[in-house]
Coordinates of C-alpha atoms in Angstrom, one line a residue:
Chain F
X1 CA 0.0 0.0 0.0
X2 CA 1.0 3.2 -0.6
X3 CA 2.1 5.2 2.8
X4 CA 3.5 8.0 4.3
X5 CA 6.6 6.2 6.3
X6 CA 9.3 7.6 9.6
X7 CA 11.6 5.8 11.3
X8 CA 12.1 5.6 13.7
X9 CA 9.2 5.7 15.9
X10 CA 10.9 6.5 19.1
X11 CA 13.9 8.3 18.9
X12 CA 15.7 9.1 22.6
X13 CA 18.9 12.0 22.4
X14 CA 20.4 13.7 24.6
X15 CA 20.3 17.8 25.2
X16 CA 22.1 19.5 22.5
X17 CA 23.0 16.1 20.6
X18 CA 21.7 16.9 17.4
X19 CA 19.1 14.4 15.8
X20 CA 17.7 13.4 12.6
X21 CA 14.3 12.1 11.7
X22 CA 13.3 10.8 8.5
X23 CA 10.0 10.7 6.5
X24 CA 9.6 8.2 2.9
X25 CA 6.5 8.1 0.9
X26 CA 5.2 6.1 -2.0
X27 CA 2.9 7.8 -2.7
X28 CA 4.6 10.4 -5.3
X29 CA 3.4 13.4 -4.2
X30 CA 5.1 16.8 -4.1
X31 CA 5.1 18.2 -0.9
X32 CA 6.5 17.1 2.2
X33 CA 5.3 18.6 5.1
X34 CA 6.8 18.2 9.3
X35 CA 4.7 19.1 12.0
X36 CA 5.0 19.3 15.8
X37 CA 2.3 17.8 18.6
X38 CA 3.4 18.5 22.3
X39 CA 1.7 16.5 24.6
X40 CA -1.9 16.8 25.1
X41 CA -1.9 19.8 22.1
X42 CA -2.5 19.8 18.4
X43 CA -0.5 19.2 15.5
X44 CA 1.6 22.5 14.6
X45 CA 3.2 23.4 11.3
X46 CA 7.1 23.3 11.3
X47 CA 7.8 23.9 7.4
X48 CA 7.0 21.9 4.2
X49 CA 9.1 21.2 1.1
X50 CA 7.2 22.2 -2.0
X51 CA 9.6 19.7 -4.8
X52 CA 12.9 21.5 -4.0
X53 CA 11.1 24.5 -2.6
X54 CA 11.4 25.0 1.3
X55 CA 8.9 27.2 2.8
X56 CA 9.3 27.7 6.5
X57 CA 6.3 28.8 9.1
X58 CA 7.4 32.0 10.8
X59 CA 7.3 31.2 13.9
X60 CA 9.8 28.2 13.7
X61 CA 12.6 28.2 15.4
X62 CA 15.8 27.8 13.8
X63 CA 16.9 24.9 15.8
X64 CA 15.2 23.2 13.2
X65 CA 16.3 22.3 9.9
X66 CA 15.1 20.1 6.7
X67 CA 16.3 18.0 4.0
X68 CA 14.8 17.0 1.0
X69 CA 17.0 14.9 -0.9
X70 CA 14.6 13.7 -3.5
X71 CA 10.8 13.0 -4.0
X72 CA 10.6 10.3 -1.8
X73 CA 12.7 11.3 0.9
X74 CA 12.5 14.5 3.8
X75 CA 14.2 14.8 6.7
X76 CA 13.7 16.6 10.2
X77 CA 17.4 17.9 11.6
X78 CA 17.4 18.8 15.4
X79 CA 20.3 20.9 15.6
X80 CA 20.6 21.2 19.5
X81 CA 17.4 19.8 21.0
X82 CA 16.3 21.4 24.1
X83 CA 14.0 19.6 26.7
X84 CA 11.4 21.4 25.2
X85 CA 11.8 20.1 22.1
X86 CA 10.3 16.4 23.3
X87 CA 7.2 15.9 21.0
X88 CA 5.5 13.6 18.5
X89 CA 7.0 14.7 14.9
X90 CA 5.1 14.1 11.9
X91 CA 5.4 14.0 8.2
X92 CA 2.6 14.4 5.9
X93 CA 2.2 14.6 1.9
X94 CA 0.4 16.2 -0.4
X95 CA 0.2 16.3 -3.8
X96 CA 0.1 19.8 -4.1
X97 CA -1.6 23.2 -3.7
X98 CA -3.9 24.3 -6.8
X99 CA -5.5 27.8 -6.4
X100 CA -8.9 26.5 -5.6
X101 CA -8.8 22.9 -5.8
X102 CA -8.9 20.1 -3.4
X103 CA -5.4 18.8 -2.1
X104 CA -5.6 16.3 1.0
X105 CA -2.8 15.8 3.3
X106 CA -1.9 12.3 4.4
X107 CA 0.3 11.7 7.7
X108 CA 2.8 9.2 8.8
X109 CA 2.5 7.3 12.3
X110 CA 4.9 9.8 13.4
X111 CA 8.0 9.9 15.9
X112 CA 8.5 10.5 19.3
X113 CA 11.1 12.0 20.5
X114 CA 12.8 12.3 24.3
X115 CA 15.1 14.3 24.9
X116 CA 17.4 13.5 28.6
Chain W
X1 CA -4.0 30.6 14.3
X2 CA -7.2 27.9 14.4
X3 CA -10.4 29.7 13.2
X4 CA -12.9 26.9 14.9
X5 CA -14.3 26.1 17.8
X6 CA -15.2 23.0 18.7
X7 CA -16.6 21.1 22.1
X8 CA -14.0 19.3 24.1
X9 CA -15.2 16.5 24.3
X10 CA -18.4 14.1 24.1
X11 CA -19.3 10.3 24.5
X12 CA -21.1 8.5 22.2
X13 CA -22.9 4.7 22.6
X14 CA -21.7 2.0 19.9
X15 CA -23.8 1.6 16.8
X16 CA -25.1 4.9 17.5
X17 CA -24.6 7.7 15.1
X18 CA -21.9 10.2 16.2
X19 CA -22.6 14.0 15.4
X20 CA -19.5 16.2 16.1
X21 CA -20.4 20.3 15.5
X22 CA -18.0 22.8 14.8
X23 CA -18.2 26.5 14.4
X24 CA -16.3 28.2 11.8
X25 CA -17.8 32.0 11.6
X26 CA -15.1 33.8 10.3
X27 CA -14.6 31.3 7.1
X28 CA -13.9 33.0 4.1
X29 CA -15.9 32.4 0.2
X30 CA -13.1 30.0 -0.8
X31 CA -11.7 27.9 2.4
X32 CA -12.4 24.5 2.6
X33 CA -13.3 23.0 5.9
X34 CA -11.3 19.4 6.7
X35 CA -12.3 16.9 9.5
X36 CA -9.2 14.7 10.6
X37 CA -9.0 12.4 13.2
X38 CA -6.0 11.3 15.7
X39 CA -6.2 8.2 17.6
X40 CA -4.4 7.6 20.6
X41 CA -0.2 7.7 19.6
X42 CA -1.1 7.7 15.9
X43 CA -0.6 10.3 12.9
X44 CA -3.8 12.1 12.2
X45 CA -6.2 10.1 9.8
X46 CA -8.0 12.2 7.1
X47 CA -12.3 11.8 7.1
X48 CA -13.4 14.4 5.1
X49 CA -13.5 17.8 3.8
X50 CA -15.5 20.4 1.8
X51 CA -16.5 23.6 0.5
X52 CA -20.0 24.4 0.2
X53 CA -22.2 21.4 -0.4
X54 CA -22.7 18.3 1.9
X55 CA -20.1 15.4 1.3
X56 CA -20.4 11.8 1.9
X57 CA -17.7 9.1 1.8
X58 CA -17.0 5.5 3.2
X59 CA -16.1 6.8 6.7
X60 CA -18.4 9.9 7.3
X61 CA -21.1 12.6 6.6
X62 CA -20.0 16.7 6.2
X63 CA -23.2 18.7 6.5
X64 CA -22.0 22.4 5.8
X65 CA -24.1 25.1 7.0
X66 CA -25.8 27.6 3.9
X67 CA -23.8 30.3 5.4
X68 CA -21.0 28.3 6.0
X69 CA -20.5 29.3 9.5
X70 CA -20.6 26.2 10.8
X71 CA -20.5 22.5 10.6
X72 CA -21.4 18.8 11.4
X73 CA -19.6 15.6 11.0
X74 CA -21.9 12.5 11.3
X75 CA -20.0 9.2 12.3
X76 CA -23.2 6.9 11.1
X77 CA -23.0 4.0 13.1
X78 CA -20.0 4.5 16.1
X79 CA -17.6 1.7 16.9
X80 CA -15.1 1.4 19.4
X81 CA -12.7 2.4 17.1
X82 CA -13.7 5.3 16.0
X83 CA -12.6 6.7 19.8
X84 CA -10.2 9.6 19.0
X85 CA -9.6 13.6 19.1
X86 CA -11.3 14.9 16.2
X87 CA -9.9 18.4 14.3
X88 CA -12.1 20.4 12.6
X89 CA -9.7 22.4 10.2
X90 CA -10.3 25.2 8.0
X91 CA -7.6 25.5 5.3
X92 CA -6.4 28.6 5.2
X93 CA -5.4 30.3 2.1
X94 CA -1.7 32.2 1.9
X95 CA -0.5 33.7 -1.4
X96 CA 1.0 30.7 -2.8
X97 CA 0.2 27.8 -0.5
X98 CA -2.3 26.8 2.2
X99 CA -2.4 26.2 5.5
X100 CA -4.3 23.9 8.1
X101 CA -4.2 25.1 11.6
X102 CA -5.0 22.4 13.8
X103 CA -8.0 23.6 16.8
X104 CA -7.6 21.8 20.0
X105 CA -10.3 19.5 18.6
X106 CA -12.9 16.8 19.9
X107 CA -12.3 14.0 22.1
X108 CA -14.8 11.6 21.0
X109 CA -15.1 8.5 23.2
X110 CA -17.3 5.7 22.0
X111 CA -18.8 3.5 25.0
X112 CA -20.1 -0.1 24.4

């Protein structure tokens, strides 16, 4: 089936180790989105990868960083994870915003990370 | 950010049908509005969405207002599994993408 995939699902680091998640889909589409869910809150919007185009949310903090090597592939860089950075990370795709038009975003099972 | 308002939470019996409202005054002529749910340690499943009319699929019922101001998702017949946080979501527009600001949602619980 085709799937929106990360691995791993629980990823533990230390503070200010930096860590990298990753995200894989099959299902071809163009955008690559990361998003952040706290405990108990709702998903929030980190930044998304339009193809090669990278389109941050202002409010992100630079601590975080992305990779998008190719279609399939987008990756989550921690760069010095605070305590508060402990959350579930996911990765959704879409195929794409049309001015108008219907575009669905599909998630992965997402990560969790802990930071000690 | 989110632009709906939805109740906490609410219980529903099994094989009952499950009608989660949400309020969405200030939509705009052009937003969609998307239902997503997120069960327990999970990524956020995608139900439904739409613009103006109602929409039916496989998994639920989206009855849009005629001023669009609000909302109803209708789970038809409830099963335990269908115990989750529910988002109502209204995509927002930006000049060259869109956005969907998660709300704090419903928690639906299903009881036997």
């Amino acid at each position: 089936d085709a799937m929106v995939i990360q691995n791993p699902r629980y990823q533990v680091t230390q503070f200010g180790k930096p860590v990298t998640l990753s995200c894989s889909q099959t299902l071809n589409h163009n955008v690559m989105y990361w998003y952040q869910q706290k405990s108990s809150q709702a998903p929030k919007l980190l930044f998304h990868y339009y193809d090669k185009d990278f389109n941050n949310e202002a409010d992100t903090p630079d601590n975080f960083q992305s990779r998008r090597p190719n279609t399939s592939f987008c990756f989550l860089d921690i760069r010095s994870p605070g305590l508060g950075d402990a959350a579930m990370y996911l990765c959704a795709t879409s195929r794409g915003f049309v001015q108008g038009a219907r575009d669905t975003q599909y998630f992965g099972p997402g990560t969790r990370l802990t930071v000690l | 950010d989110a632009k709906t308002t939805q109740p906490p939470s609410m219980d529903c019996a099994e094989g009952r049908a499950a009608n989660l409202p949400c309020n969405h005054s200030t939509i705009s002529g052009n937003e969609y509005v998307y239902w997503y749910r997120q069960i327990h340690s999970q990524g956020p499943q995608y139900i439904i969405h739409g613009l103006k009319n109602n929409e039916t699929n496989e998994m639920a019922s989206l009855i849009i207002t005629e001023d669009r101001k609000s909302s109803t998702l209708i789970l038809p017949h409830a099963t335990l599994r269908d115990t989750a946080v529910y988002y109502c979501i209204v995509r927002v527009l930006r000049s060259n993408d869109y956005k969907l600001s998660f709300g704090a949602g419903t928690t639906v619980t299903v009881r036997a």
